[in-house]
Each structure stands twice: as C-alpha cells, then as structure tokens.
Amino acid sequence: MSVALYTHASCLAHDPGPGHPESPSRLASVLDALEEERFALLVRVEAPRATRAQLARVHRAPYVDDLLANAPRSGWLQLDPDTLMSPASAEAALRAAGAACAAVDAVVAGDVRRAFCAVRPPGHHATAASAMGFCLFNNVAVAAAHAIAAHGLERVAIVDFDVHHGNGTQDIFCGDARVLYASTHQWPLYPGTGASEERGVGNIVNAPLRPGAGSIEFRDACIRTVLPAIDAFAPQLLIVSAGFDAHRQDPLASLELETDDYAWITRRLVDLAERHAGGRLVSSLEGGYDLGALRACSAAHVAALMA
Ligand SMILES: [Zn+2]
C-alpha cells in the first residue's frame, strides 16, 4: 500500500536567519535523501495551505490572524528568543500545517496508507496562543484536531520522539481524552516540561531520558511505557512528531541514539497502526540539527514507513 510524501517549496524558503540551527538546509537534506531510488514509489504531493478554521481548532484566532498579518516584508520578525519569521515564513507555516491535515484526509480516505510530511517550520513547541522554540503553528495538533472534527475520529494518538518535549502539543490536549500524547525526550532540557508526573487526564505519557542515554534506554522506555500506552488506547489514527535530534551527532542535545533506532521505533509504530488504526499513520518532521544524521534518520524513518 502506498505512502505519500507531502512538502512545499515555501518550506525551503522560510529562513530564521544566518546561523540559526533550524535552517533551510535541513529540509533540503531530507528531500535530497528521499530522491534515492528506493523512494521512487513515494506518492509526492504538494502540500496545500491549512485553512484558518483548521488552525483555529487548536490556536486562538487572534494568534493565527496576527501571525499571518505581521509577517515581515523584509528582514526578520522575532517572536521569541529562538523563533523568527522571514517574509516566506507565514506561507511555510500554512503549508506545514496544511500538509498534516491533507495527509490525515488521505489516510482516512484510504488513498494512501501512511504519509510523511517533510515540512518546516516544526510545530510541537507552539502553544494555543504563542510561537515558541522554532515553531509557529503546531502542525501535529492541528492535524489531530482535524481528524476529530472533520472525520469524526474519537481516539487519536500523537507519538513524539523528538529529543525535546512537545510542550505545546501536551498543553493543547492535556484536558482532551480523545487525544493521547506520548513522548520520549531528554530531561532536563529545553523547554523544561515533560516530567513523568505530567499526566493530563490520563492521556499524557511522558518518558523522560537522562542526558547520555542511548539506544538501550530509548528502546526500554518505548517498550515499557510508550508502546503499551498506545496499544491500550487503541487509536484510530497515529500521528508522529518525527524529530531526529536525539541522534548522537545532534548538536542541540545529549542523547546518543543511532540511526537504526529510528527504523526500529517506526516499525513498532507501523505495527500499532496496523493493529488498531487500519494502518493509518501520519508523520511530520520536527527537529534534527546535524545535517548528516537528519538525512540518514529521516531516510530510515521513511523507508520503514514504506516497508
Ligand atoms: Zn527538538
């Protein structure tokens, strides 16, 4: 069954400025990797824009409107210490969130079985009313809310293996039992949330990993905590916050994952999607700041989605 790749040229044009780790070359590396012959069967789709209504399901309407209205005509607009908008950023943010919604539509319709959204800016730090940590709109949260509102799904699981905790995603859904949010992340680390005691209404599952933890600790946390929680929740759709910055080469964090760990966790998540969700899985790119590791890990992830 087919796997789709959603992306858009504007996601390459979003530029947080010279020296910023969330650079356009990140996405260029991912897309270049996916040009290899083994990815020839990917169904390539140009991401549409998210609609205001889709965004406003999880973001405050004034935040959406201000973000789209205030994009700079030249130079940069700084939204928080790490998060900047360039002239192309609003369009990129709309396409990044729109990719995730369109991917949900496609897997629910059965047009494709799984999808990977190769997009930026990333999303999991963005809260209902604020940009944060390189993120403008919370792409996976918008997608989960879309699956519930537009398709009537009652249980959506978001799995986040980015090295940073997805504080925005947790914050948006911490009172909503229709969405399970399960995260592995380094702790302590930015943004400081993600302690195992943070449980929401029983729908938040945090598996923090100490600095220096590697494959054994990561897989153990998945086997003991994350994967059983998803299995028990029996989601009708799996959404993945696919950050690759827990790799040992990443400059922003101190976990020691190997490329093969991303193939491993992806296979486990595909298995759970097959068991509970008719195979439906949508993955969206989050972090990953070593270009070589990002290239290899995203390729391993997509190859496992296609297996
Ligand atoms: Zn990250």
Short mmCIF file of C-alpha atoms and ligand atoms in Angstrom, two decimals:
data_model
loop_
_atom_site.label_atom_id
_atom_site.label_comp_id
_atom_site.label_asym_id
_atom_site.label_seq_id
_atom_site.Cartn_x
_atom_site.Cartn_y
_atom_site.Cartn_z
CA MET A 1 0.00 0.00 0.00
CA SER A 2 1.26 3.40 -0.88
CA VAL A 3 2.99 6.01 1.24
CA ALA A 4 2.71 9.73 0.49
CA LEU A 5 5.31 12.47 0.83
CA TYR A 6 3.90 15.95 1.44
CA THR A 7 6.09 19.01 1.08
CA HIS A 8 6.11 22.50 -0.41
CA ALA A 9 8.77 24.82 -1.82
CA SER A 10 7.84 27.56 0.64
CA CYS A 11 9.04 25.31 3.48
CA LEU A 12 12.54 25.68 1.99
CA ALA A 13 12.16 29.46 1.78
CA HIS A 14 11.31 30.01 5.47
CA ASP A 15 14.56 31.46 6.84
CA PRO A 16 15.06 32.17 10.57
CA GLY A 17 18.33 33.96 9.79
CA PRO A 18 22.05 33.33 9.45
CA GLY A 19 23.50 30.86 11.90
CA HIS A 20 20.09 29.64 13.08
CA PRO A 21 20.08 25.84 13.59
CA GLU A 22 16.60 25.45 12.07
CA SER A 23 17.98 26.26 8.63
CA PRO A 24 16.54 25.65 5.15
CA SER A 25 19.40 23.22 4.52
CA ARG A 26 17.76 20.82 6.99
CA LEU A 27 14.76 20.24 4.75
CA ALA A 28 16.98 20.24 1.66
CA SER A 29 18.93 17.35 3.21
CA VAL A 30 15.75 15.40 3.91
CA LEU A 31 14.34 15.93 0.43
CA ASP A 32 17.66 15.06 -1.17
CA ALA A 33 17.76 11.78 0.76
CA LEU A 34 14.26 10.94 -0.46
CA GLU A 35 15.40 11.27 -4.09
CA GLU A 36 17.21 7.93 -3.78
CA GLU A 37 15.91 5.11 -5.99
CA ARG A 38 14.46 3.19 -3.03
CA PHE A 39 11.98 6.03 -2.51
CA ALA A 40 10.76 6.11 -6.11
CA LEU A 41 7.36 4.72 -5.12
CA LEU A 42 6.55 7.57 -2.72
CA VAL A 43 3.41 9.41 -3.83
CA ARG A 44 4.63 13.02 -3.98
CA VAL A 45 2.04 15.63 -3.10
CA GLU A 46 2.32 19.42 -2.93
CA ALA A 47 1.07 20.49 0.49
CA PRO A 48 -2.00 22.75 0.49
CA ARG A 49 -2.38 25.67 2.89
CA ALA A 50 -4.11 24.99 6.16
CA THR A 51 -7.32 26.97 6.44
CA ARG A 52 -7.96 29.50 9.17
CA ALA A 53 -10.69 27.19 10.50
CA GLN A 54 -8.27 24.26 10.71
CA LEU A 55 -5.70 26.35 12.58
CA ALA A 56 -8.29 27.89 14.90
CA ARG A 57 -9.28 24.47 16.23
CA VAL A 58 -6.12 24.48 18.35
CA HIS A 59 -4.81 28.05 18.13
CA ARG A 60 -6.51 31.18 19.37
CA ALA A 61 -7.96 33.02 16.38
CA PRO A 62 -6.18 36.32 17.20
CA TYR A 63 -2.84 34.46 17.32
CA VAL A 64 -3.48 32.97 13.86
CA ASP A 65 -4.57 36.31 12.41
CA ASP A 66 -1.69 38.27 13.95
CA LEU A 67 0.90 35.76 12.80
CA LEU A 68 -0.36 35.85 9.22
CA ALA A 69 -0.79 39.64 9.17
CA ASN A 70 2.52 40.56 10.78
CA ALA A 71 4.97 38.59 8.64
CA PRO A 72 7.81 40.96 7.71
CA ARG A 73 8.16 42.24 4.15
CA SER A 74 11.92 42.12 4.54
CA GLY A 75 14.31 41.08 7.27
CA TRP A 76 13.02 39.27 10.32
CA LEU A 77 10.34 39.50 12.99
CA GLN A 78 11.42 37.97 16.29
CA LEU A 79 8.60 36.19 18.14
CA ASP A 80 10.59 34.67 20.99
CA PRO A 81 14.34 34.32 21.69
CA ASP A 82 14.63 31.39 19.24
CA THR A 83 11.75 31.95 16.83
CA LEU A 84 11.89 34.33 13.90
CA MET A 85 9.73 34.97 10.87
CA SER A 86 11.13 35.91 7.47
CA PRO A 87 8.98 37.07 4.52
CA ALA A 88 8.33 33.44 3.47
CA SER A 89 7.52 32.15 6.95
CA ALA A 90 3.76 32.64 7.04
CA GLU A 91 3.32 30.74 3.80
CA ALA A 92 5.65 27.98 5.02
CA ALA A 93 3.74 27.70 8.31
CA LEU A 94 0.43 27.44 6.44
CA ARG A 95 1.83 24.73 4.16
CA ALA A 96 3.40 22.81 7.07
CA ALA A 97 0.11 22.63 8.95
CA GLY A 98 -1.79 22.08 5.71
CA ALA A 99 0.42 19.13 4.84
CA ALA A 100 -0.52 17.37 8.05
CA CYS A 101 -4.24 17.99 7.51
CA ALA A 102 -4.10 16.81 3.90
CA ALA A 103 -2.17 13.74 4.98
CA VAL A 104 -4.89 12.97 7.53
CA ASP A 105 -7.52 13.34 4.80
CA ALA A 106 -5.58 10.98 2.52
CA VAL A 107 -5.03 8.20 5.06
CA VAL A 108 -8.62 8.40 6.35
CA ALA A 109 -9.95 8.23 2.78
CA GLY A 110 -7.69 5.24 2.12
CA ASP A 111 -5.92 6.98 -0.77
CA VAL A 112 -2.61 6.14 0.89
CA ARG A 113 -1.83 4.03 3.94
CA ARG A 114 0.80 6.25 5.58
CA ALA A 115 2.28 9.70 4.97
CA PHE A 116 5.39 11.70 5.81
CA CYS A 117 5.25 15.49 5.85
CA ALA A 118 8.70 16.90 5.03
CA VAL A 119 7.99 20.41 6.24
CA ARG A 120 9.28 23.28 8.32
CA PRO A 121 8.83 25.26 10.47
CA PRO A 122 8.38 22.46 13.00
CA GLY A 123 5.42 22.60 15.35
CA HIS A 124 5.46 20.79 18.68
CA HIS A 125 6.54 23.73 20.88
CA ALA A 126 3.84 26.08 19.56
CA THR A 127 1.03 26.57 22.07
CA ALA A 128 -2.53 27.71 21.51
CA ALA A 129 -1.52 31.36 21.65
CA SER A 130 2.23 31.59 21.14
CA ALA A 131 5.10 30.74 18.85
CA MET A 132 7.99 29.07 20.62
CA GLY A 133 11.16 27.09 20.02
CA PHE A 134 11.37 27.50 16.20
CA CYS A 135 7.63 26.62 15.91
CA LEU A 136 4.80 28.79 14.55
CA PHE A 137 1.74 26.56 14.18
CA ASN A 138 1.52 23.20 15.97
CA ASN A 139 1.31 21.02 12.88
CA VAL A 140 0.56 17.71 14.59
CA ALA A 141 -2.00 19.27 16.93
CA VAL A 142 -3.79 20.89 14.02
CA ALA A 143 -3.80 17.50 12.28
CA ALA A 144 -5.17 15.64 15.31
CA ALA A 145 -7.94 18.20 15.79
CA HIS A 146 -8.72 17.94 12.08
CA ALA A 147 -9.03 14.15 12.30
CA ILE A 148 -11.52 14.53 15.15
CA ALA A 149 -13.56 17.45 13.79
CA ALA A 150 -13.60 16.66 10.07
CA HIS A 151 -13.59 12.86 10.16
CA GLY A 152 -15.28 12.05 13.45
CA LEU A 153 -12.40 10.07 14.90
CA GLU A 154 -12.69 9.51 18.65
CA ARG A 155 -9.15 8.40 19.53
CA VAL A 156 -6.01 9.89 18.00
CA ALA A 157 -2.53 9.13 19.35
CA ILE A 158 0.38 11.52 18.90
CA VAL A 159 3.81 9.96 19.43
CA ASP A 160 6.73 12.37 19.79
CA PHE A 161 10.30 11.07 19.66
CA ASP A 162 11.94 14.46 19.16
CA VAL A 163 14.65 14.98 21.80
CA HIS A 164 12.74 17.98 23.15
CA HIS A 165 9.42 17.63 24.95
CA GLY A 166 6.45 18.78 22.88
CA ASN A 167 5.15 21.20 25.46
CA GLY A 168 2.77 22.84 23.01
CA THR A 169 1.13 19.60 21.99
CA GLN A 170 0.80 18.50 25.61
CA ASP A 171 -0.63 21.87 26.61
CA ILE A 172 -3.21 21.87 23.80
CA PHE A 173 -4.53 18.38 24.59
CA CYS A 174 -3.89 17.93 28.32
CA GLY A 175 -7.63 18.11 29.06
CA ASP A 176 -8.83 16.22 25.98
CA ALA A 177 -9.13 12.46 26.48
CA ARG A 178 -9.71 11.91 22.75
CA VAL A 179 -6.01 12.54 22.15
CA LEU A 180 -3.17 10.51 23.67
CA TYR A 181 0.17 12.35 23.72
CA ALA A 182 3.19 10.10 24.35
CA SER A 183 6.73 11.46 24.31
CA THR A 184 10.30 10.32 24.79
CA HIS A 185 12.69 13.21 25.33
CA GLN A 186 15.84 14.25 27.13
CA TRP A 187 15.13 15.68 30.57
CA PRO A 188 16.20 18.07 31.84
CA LEU A 189 16.39 20.01 28.59
CA TYR A 190 14.51 22.80 26.81
CA PRO A 191 11.61 23.53 27.25
CA GLY A 192 11.66 22.06 30.78
CA THR A 193 8.32 20.28 30.69
CA GLY A 194 7.74 16.54 30.28
CA ALA A 195 8.20 15.06 33.74
CA SER A 196 6.64 11.63 34.12
CA GLU A 197 4.21 13.10 36.69
CA GLU A 198 2.57 15.24 33.98
CA ARG A 199 -0.36 13.01 33.02
CA GLY A 200 -3.17 15.32 31.90
CA VAL A 201 -6.48 13.49 32.25
CA GLY A 202 -4.63 10.19 31.93
CA ASN A 203 -3.92 10.97 28.27
CA ILE A 204 -0.37 12.29 28.65
CA VAL A 205 2.51 9.80 28.80
CA ASN A 206 6.00 11.21 29.32
CA ALA A 207 9.10 9.04 29.26
CA PRO A 208 12.00 11.37 30.10
CA LEU A 209 15.54 10.14 29.38
CA ARG A 210 18.63 11.35 31.22
CA PRO A 211 21.42 13.10 29.31
CA GLY A 212 23.72 10.50 27.81
CA ALA A 213 21.01 7.87 27.43
CA GLY A 214 21.25 5.88 24.21
CA SER A 215 19.61 3.08 22.25
CA ILE A 216 19.11 0.75 25.21
CA GLU A 217 17.39 3.35 27.39
CA PHE A 218 15.32 4.71 24.49
CA ARG A 219 14.06 1.30 23.42
CA ASP A 220 13.43 0.31 27.03
CA ALA A 221 11.30 3.45 27.57
CA CYS A 222 9.36 2.71 24.40
CA ILE A 223 8.80 -0.96 25.32
CA ARG A 224 7.87 -0.27 28.94
CA THR A 225 5.93 2.96 28.64
CA VAL A 226 5.14 4.48 25.24
CA LEU A 227 4.17 1.47 23.15
CA PRO A 228 1.93 -0.18 25.81
CA ALA A 229 0.13 3.14 26.33
CA ILE A 230 -0.63 3.41 22.62
CA ASP A 231 -1.69 -0.23 22.49
CA ALA A 232 -4.09 0.25 25.41
CA PHE A 233 -5.50 3.46 23.91
CA ALA A 234 -6.25 1.68 20.60
CA PRO A 235 -6.04 4.80 18.43
CA GLN A 236 -7.93 5.12 15.17
CA LEU A 237 -5.02 7.17 13.78
CA LEU A 238 -1.35 7.54 14.75
CA ILE A 239 0.38 10.89 14.28
CA VAL A 240 4.14 11.11 14.75
CA SER A 241 6.17 14.16 15.77
CA ALA A 242 9.26 12.95 13.96
CA GLY A 243 12.24 14.83 15.32
CA PHE A 244 15.67 13.32 14.79
CA ASP A 245 17.64 15.41 17.29
CA ALA A 246 18.05 12.57 19.80
CA HIS A 247 20.71 11.19 17.43
CA ARG A 248 24.19 11.03 18.95
CA GLN A 249 25.55 13.54 16.41
CA ASP A 250 22.97 16.21 17.13
CA PRO A 251 24.49 19.48 18.43
CA LEU A 252 21.44 20.66 20.45
CA ALA A 253 21.04 17.76 22.88
CA SER A 254 22.87 14.94 24.64
CA LEU A 255 21.09 11.69 23.83
CA GLU A 256 23.01 9.01 21.98
CA LEU A 257 20.52 7.37 19.60
CA GLU A 258 21.70 5.59 16.47
CA THR A 259 20.15 5.83 13.03
CA ASP A 260 18.75 2.30 13.36
CA ASP A 261 16.74 3.34 16.43
CA TYR A 262 14.54 5.44 14.14
CA ALA A 263 13.88 2.47 11.86
CA TRP A 264 13.11 0.39 14.97
CA ILE A 265 10.61 2.81 16.53
CA THR A 266 8.98 3.44 13.16
CA ARG A 267 8.42 -0.29 12.64
CA ARG A 268 6.86 -0.55 16.11
CA LEU A 269 4.55 2.38 15.38
CA VAL A 270 3.57 0.95 11.98
CA ASP A 271 2.70 -2.32 13.74
CA LEU A 272 0.46 -0.48 16.22
CA ALA A 273 -1.21 1.48 13.41
CA GLU A 274 -1.89 -1.79 11.61
CA ARG A 275 -3.30 -3.38 14.76
CA HIS A 276 -5.65 -0.58 15.76
CA ALA A 277 -5.95 2.10 13.09
CA GLY A 278 -6.32 0.29 9.80
CA GLY A 279 -2.69 1.18 9.17
CA ARG A 280 -3.34 4.93 9.24
CA LEU A 281 -0.19 6.82 10.25
CA VAL A 282 0.82 10.43 9.54
CA SER A 283 4.33 11.59 10.42
CA SER A 284 5.54 15.19 10.41
CA LEU A 285 9.12 16.43 10.60
CA GLU A 286 10.09 18.23 13.79
CA GLY A 287 13.75 18.74 14.85
CA GLY A 288 17.12 17.32 13.83
CA TYR A 289 20.09 19.66 13.50
CA ASP A 290 23.05 17.59 12.31
CA LEU A 291 22.52 17.51 8.57
CA GLY A 292 24.15 14.11 8.04
CA ALA A 293 22.24 12.47 10.90
CA LEU A 294 19.00 14.15 9.84
CA ARG A 295 19.43 12.85 6.31
CA ALA A 296 20.16 9.28 7.42
CA CYS A 297 17.48 9.15 10.12
CA SER A 298 14.70 10.62 8.02
CA ALA A 299 15.57 8.16 5.25
CA ALA A 300 15.47 5.28 7.75
CA HIS A 301 12.12 6.53 9.05
CA VAL A 302 10.51 6.83 5.62
CA ALA A 303 11.95 3.51 4.46
CA ALA A 304 10.33 1.86 7.49
CA LEU A 305 7.04 3.59 6.67
CA MET A 306 7.25 2.07 3.17
CA ALA A 307 8.18 -1.46 4.30
ZN ZN B 1 13.77 19.03 19.03
#
